[in-house]
XYZ file of C-alpha atoms in Angstrom:
434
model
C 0.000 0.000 0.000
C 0.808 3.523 -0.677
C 2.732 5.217 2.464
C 3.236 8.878 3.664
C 7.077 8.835 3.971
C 9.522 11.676 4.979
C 13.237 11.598 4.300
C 15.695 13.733 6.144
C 18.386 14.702 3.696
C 19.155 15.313 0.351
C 22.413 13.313 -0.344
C 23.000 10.367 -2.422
C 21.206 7.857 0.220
C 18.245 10.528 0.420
C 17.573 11.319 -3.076
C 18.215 7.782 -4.391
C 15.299 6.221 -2.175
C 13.299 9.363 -2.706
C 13.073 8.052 -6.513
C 13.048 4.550 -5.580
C 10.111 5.160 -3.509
C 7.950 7.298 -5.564
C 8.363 4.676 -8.440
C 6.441 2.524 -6.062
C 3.500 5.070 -5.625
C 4.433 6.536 -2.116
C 3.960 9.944 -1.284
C 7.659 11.205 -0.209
C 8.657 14.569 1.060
C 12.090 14.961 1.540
C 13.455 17.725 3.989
C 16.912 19.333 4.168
C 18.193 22.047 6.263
C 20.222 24.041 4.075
C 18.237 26.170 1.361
C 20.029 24.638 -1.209
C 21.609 21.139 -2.657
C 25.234 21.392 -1.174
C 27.097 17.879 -1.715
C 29.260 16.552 0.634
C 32.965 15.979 -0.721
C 34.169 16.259 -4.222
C 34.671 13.102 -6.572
C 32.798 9.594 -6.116
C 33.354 6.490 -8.051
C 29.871 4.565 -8.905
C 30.829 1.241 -9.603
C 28.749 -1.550 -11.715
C 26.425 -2.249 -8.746
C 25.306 1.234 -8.170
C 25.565 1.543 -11.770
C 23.075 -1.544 -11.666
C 20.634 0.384 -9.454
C 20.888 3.809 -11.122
C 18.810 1.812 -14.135
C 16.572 0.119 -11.863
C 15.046 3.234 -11.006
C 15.090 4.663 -14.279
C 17.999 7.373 -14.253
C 20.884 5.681 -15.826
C 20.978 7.056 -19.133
C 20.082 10.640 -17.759
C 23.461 10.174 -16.250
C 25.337 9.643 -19.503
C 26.436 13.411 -20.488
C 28.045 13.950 -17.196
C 30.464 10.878 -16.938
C 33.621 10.544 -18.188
C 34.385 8.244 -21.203
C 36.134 5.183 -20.192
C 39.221 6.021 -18.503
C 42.253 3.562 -17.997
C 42.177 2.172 -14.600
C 41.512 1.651 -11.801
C 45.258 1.303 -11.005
C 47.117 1.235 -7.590
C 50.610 2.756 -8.384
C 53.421 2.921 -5.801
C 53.660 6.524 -4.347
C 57.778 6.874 -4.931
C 58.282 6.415 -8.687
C 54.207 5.875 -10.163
C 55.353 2.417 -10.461
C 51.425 -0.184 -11.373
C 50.991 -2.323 -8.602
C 47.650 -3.342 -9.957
C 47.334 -2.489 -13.693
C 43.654 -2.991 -15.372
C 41.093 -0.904 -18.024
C 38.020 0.261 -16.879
C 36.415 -2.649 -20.092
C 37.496 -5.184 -17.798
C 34.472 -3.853 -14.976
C 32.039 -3.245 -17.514
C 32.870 -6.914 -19.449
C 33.130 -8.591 -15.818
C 29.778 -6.930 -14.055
C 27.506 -5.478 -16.901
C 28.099 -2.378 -16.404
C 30.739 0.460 -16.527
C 32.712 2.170 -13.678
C 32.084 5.861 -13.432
C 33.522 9.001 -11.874
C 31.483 11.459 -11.052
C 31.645 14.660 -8.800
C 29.021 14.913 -6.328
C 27.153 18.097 -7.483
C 26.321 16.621 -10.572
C 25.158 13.175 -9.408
C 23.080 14.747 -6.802
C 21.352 17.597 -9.036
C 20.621 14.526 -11.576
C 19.350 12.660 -8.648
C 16.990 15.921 -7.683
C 15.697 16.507 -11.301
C 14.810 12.797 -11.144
C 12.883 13.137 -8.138
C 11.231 15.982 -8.662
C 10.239 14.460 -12.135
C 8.414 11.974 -10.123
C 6.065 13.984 -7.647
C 8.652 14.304 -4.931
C 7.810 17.580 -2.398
C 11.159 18.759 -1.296
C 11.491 21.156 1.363
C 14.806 22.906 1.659
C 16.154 25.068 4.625
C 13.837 23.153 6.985
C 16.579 22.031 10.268
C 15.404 18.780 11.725
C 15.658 19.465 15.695
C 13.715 16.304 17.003
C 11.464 13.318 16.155
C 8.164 12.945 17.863
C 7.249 9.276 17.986
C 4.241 7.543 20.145
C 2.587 4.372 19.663
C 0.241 5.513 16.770
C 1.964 8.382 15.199
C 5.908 9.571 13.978
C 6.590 13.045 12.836
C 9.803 15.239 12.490
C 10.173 18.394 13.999
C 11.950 21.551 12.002
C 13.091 24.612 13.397
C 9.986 26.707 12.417
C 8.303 24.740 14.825
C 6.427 22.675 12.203
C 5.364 19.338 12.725
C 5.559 16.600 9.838
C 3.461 13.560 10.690
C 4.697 10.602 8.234
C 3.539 6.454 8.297
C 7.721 6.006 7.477
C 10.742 8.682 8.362
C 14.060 7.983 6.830
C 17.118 8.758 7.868
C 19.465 9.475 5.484
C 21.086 12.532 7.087
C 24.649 11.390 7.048
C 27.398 10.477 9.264
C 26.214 13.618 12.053
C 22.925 12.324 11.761
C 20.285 13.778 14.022
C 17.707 10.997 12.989
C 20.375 8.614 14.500
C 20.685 10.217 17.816
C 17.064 9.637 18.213
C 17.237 5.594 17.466
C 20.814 5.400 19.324
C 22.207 8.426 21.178
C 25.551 6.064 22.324
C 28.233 8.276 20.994
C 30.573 4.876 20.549
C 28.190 4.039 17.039
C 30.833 6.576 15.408
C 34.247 5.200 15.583
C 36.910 8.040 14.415
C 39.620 6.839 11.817
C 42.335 9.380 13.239
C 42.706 9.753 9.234
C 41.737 12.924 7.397
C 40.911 13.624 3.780
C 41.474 16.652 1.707
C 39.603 16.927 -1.556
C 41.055 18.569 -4.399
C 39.921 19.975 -7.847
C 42.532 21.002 -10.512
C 40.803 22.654 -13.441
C 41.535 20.300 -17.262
C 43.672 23.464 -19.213
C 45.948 23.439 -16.268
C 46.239 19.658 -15.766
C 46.939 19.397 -19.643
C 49.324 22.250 -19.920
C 52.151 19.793 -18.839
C 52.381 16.969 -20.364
C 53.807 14.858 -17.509
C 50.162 15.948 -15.422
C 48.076 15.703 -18.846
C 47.501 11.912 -19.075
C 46.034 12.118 -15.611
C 42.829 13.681 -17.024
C 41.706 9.888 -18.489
C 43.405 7.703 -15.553
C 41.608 6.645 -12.548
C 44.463 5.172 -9.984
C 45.424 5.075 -6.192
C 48.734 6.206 -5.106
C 49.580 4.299 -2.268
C 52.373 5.636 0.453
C 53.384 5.404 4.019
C 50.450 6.511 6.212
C 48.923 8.537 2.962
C 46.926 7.582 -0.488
C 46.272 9.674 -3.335
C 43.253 8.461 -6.007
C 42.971 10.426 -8.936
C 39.943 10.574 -11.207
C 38.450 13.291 -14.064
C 35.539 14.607 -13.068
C 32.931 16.759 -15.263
C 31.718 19.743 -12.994
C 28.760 21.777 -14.668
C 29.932 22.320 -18.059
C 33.714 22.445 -17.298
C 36.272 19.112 -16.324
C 38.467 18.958 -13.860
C 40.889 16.322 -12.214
C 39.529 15.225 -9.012
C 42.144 14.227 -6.060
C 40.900 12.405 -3.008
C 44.185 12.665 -0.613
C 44.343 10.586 2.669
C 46.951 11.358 5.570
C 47.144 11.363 8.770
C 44.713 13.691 11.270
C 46.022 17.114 11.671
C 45.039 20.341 13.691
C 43.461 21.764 10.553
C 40.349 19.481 10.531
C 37.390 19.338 12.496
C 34.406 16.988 13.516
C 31.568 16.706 11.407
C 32.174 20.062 8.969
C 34.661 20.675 6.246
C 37.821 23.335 6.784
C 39.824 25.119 4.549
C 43.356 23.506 4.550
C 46.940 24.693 5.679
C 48.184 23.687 2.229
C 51.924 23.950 3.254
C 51.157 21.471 6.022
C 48.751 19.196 3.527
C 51.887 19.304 0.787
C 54.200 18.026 3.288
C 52.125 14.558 4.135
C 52.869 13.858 0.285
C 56.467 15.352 -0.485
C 57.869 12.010 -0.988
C 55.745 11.213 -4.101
C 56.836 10.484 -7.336
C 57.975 14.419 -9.002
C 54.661 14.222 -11.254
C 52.495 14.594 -8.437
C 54.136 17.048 -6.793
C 53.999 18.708 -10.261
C 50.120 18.142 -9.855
C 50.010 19.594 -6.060
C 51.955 22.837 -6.916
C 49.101 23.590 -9.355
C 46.453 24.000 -6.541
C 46.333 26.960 -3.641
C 43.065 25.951 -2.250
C 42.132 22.980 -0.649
C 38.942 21.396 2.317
C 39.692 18.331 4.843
C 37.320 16.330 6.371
C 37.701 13.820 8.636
C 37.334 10.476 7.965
C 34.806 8.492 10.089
C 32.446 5.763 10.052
C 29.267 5.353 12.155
C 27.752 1.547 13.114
C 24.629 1.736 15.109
C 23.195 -1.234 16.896
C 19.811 -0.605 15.433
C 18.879 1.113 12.207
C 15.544 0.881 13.168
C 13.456 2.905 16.112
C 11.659 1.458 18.735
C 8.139 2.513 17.574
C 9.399 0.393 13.889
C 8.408 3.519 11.471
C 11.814 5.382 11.977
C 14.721 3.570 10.016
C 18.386 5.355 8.732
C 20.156 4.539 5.319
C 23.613 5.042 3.937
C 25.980 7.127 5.730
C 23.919 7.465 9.000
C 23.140 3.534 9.322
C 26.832 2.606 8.033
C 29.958 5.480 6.773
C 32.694 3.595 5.455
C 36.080 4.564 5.118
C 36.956 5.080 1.197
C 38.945 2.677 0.031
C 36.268 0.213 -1.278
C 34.736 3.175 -3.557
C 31.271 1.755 -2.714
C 29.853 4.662 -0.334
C 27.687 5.465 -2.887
C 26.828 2.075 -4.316
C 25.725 1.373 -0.608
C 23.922 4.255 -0.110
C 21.644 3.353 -3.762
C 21.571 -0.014 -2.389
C 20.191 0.745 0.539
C 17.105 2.785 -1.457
C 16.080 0.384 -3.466
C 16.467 -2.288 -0.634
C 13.897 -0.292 1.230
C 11.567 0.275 -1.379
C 11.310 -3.473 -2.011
C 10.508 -3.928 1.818
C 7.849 -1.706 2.186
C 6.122 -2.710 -1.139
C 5.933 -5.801 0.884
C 4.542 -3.947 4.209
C 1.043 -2.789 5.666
C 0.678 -0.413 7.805
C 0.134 -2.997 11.058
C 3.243 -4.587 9.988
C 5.675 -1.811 9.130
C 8.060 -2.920 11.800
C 8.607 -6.252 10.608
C 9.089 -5.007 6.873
C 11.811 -2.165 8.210
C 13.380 -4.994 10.629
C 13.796 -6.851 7.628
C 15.255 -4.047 5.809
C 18.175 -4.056 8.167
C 18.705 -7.725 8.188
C 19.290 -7.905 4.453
C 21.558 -4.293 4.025
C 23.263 -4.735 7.561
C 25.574 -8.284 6.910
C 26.771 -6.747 3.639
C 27.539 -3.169 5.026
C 29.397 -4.302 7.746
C 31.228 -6.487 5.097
C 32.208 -3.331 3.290
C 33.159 -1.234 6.518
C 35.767 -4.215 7.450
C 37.133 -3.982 4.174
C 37.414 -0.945 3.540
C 39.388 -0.212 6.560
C 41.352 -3.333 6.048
C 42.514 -1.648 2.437
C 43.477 1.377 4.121
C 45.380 0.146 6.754
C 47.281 -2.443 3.871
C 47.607 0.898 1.484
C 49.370 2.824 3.975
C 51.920 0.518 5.776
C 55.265 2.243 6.080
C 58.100 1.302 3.638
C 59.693 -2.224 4.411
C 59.207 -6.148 4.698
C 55.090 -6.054 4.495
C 54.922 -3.187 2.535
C 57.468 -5.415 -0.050
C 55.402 -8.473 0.415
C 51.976 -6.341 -0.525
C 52.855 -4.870 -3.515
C 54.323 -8.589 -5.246
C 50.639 -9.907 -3.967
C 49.357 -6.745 -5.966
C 51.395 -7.335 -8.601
C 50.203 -11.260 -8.798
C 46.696 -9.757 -8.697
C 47.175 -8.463 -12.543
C 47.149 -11.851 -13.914
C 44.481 -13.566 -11.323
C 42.184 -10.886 -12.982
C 42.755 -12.309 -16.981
C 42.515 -15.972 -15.177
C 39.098 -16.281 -13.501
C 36.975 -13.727 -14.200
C 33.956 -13.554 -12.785
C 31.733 -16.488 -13.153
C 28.553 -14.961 -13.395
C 26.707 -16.526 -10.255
C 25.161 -13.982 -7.792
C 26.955 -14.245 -4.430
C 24.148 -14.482 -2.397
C 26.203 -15.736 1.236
C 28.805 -13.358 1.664
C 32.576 -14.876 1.810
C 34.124 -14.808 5.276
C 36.605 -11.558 5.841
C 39.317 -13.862 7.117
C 39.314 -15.308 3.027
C 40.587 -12.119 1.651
C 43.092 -11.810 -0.105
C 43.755 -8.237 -1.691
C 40.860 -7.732 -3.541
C 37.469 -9.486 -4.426
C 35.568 -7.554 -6.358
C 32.725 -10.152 -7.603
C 30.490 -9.839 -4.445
C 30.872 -6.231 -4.738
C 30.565 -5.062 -8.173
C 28.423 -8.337 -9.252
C 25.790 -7.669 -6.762
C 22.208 -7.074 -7.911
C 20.546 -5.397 -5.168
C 17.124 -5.476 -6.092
C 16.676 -9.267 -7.144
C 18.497 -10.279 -3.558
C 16.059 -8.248 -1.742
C 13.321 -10.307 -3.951
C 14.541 -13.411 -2.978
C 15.162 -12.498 0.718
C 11.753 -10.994 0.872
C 10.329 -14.248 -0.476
C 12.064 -16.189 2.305
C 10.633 -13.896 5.327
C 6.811 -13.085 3.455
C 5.869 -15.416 0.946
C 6.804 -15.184 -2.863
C 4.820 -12.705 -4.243
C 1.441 -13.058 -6.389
């Protein structure tokens, strides 16, 4: 049945299940508290399972003008000389999982997202601060600033890693564990990248510079009607950051964490004057779910990962679609159940992603030595286990045991088709459907 539903936020997580949810007739309002879209970070790779998604709900080829074409990668390169430790074309993704591996920066994948839903009968209301949700046994309803008071049957969470939605369902300040790891996002317009060059051939290379207690991935990016190359740099925490907000960064201090790297990126670095640092952080709440069973979070408030999976976005569109599959199962008397469910089908494989994710990091930045040797000839053996057994085309429906990892395993990731798992998991818990 048709719900009243009101999502908090208007990021990735927000706007995808604002779509996926008013393709299955609900009535969704979606409220932010800023008076305009403002993304959250800078470049974000959408690999073949969001990719998946983003044509389940009917925006894919919307997306088209506003990705890049193709580039080589993804690499991993050693940080001291550029040297491929994992060497691989973007066909190989596409030919492995169905679909392609895109760049994006944020801005534009969220304004598409917003057109999208607004195409579809979404009511969005911008500059309206959540302060509080007011939940009983019959009714939920957020609270703005105003005052105002907005009753829904379903309120989503997708508010983000300082969500306020969260503190409602779990106010334990030890859901957000803190990386100690910062990350300064970078934009280098295209004429300056290509008036060298050395820096030029960055502009259609996606790769991962890996150093000593730092990473560097480098992507193009189209912003608006102009391209730039897009530089996600990880180091270690500094006095520059702070919780929960960007901050302009000390860019003398921010060049230092990288002045080992191979001469071409510190060609690259001496191009930009203006930088922002977040902190890296990731949030794991008991329960996604309220008491009352009609309050429930998604993407970065339920489960922030660190980024060296590249799949905060593909979990985040994951999670929408997941959710409108659950309550197109649900009635009103048995919401709970249908969002409980919800959380037992996202929550295994978003943990999964968390663990590696910060497993990749910590094997990325390992100083100079022994293991740091013995990673990058596992790396290197990784080239030719890709041309060997590609992936066999079975969905991986039970999810492989972390302690079987080797350096990466991308099939349960990138294969994954969100919606028919939720069908089939659905089907176990309700019935198959008539």
């Amino acid at each position: 049945m048709p719900f009243k539903i009101v999502i908090v936020g208007t990021g990735i997580a927000g706007l995808g299940a604002a779509i996926a949810l008013a393709n299955k007739g609900h009535k969704v309002t979606v409220v932010e508290a800023t008076s305009q879209l403002q993304p959250i970070g800078g470049i974000i790779l959408m690999q073949a399972n969001a990719n998946r998604v983003l044509d389940s709900l009917g925006v894919y080829e919307s997306l088209l003008p506003i990705c890049a074409a193709k580039p080589f990668g993804p690499s991993t390169r050693r940080y001291k000389d550029g040297a491929f430790l994992i060497n691989r074309t973007a066909e190989i993704h596409e030919k492995d999982y169905g679909y392609p591996l895109w760049p994006f920066h944020r801005a534009d994948l969220q304004q598409a997202l917003y057109v999208a839903a607004k195409k579809r009968g979404v009511t969005f209301r911008l500059g309206c601060l959540v302060v509080a949700l007011d939940e009983d046994d019959h009714t939920s309803a957020v609270v703005v600033k105003s005052g105002d008071r907005m009753e829904a049957d379903v309120i989503v969470g997708a508010d983000g890693i300082k969500s306020t939605v969260r503190k409602s369902i779990d106010p334990n300040s030890s859901c957000v564990r803190d990386s100690a790891m910062d990350i300064t996002r970078i934009l280098i317009p295209e004429a300056t990248v290509k008036s060298d060059p050395e820096t030029s051939i960055f502009m259609a290379e996606i790769s991962m510079w890996v150093g000593p207690s730092t990473t560097l991935a480098v992507m193009p990016v189209r912003r608006g009607d102009e391209w730039f190359l897009g530089l996600d740099c990880c180091h270690i925490r500094d006095e520059t950051s702070e919780d929960g907000v960007s901050r302009k960064q000390n860019m003398e201090q921010f060049k230092g964490y990288f002045k080992d790297f191979d001469p071409v990126i510190q060609k690259l670095l001496a191009y930009v004057n203006e930088a922002y640092v977040w902190r890296l952080i990731e949030t794991m709440p008991a329960s996604w779910v309220s008491k009352s069973g009609r309050v429930v979070l998604i993407g970065d408030a339920a489960h922030a990962a660190l980024p060296w999976t590249g799949q905060g976005g593909g979990m985040a569109l994951e999670d929408a679609v997941t959710l409108a599959e659950c309550l197109e199962r649900a009635e009103i008397s048995n919401l709970p159940e249908a969002l409980k469910a919800f959380q037992e089908i996202r929550e295994p494989r978003c943990k999964l992603v968390q663990e590696w994710a910060a497993i990749k990091g910590k094997r990325a930045t390992i100083p100079d030595g022994p293991e740091q040797e013995q990673r990058d000839k596992n790396l290197k053996l990784f080239n030719a286990w890709v041309k060997a057994k590609p992936w066999d085309r079975f969905h991986v429906d039970e999810l492989p045991e972390l302690e079987t990892f080797e350096f990466e395993t991308p099939d349960w990731m990138s294969g994954h088709n969100a919606v028919d798992f939720a069908h089939r998991e659905l089907d176990n818990r309700f019935g198959a459907r008539h």
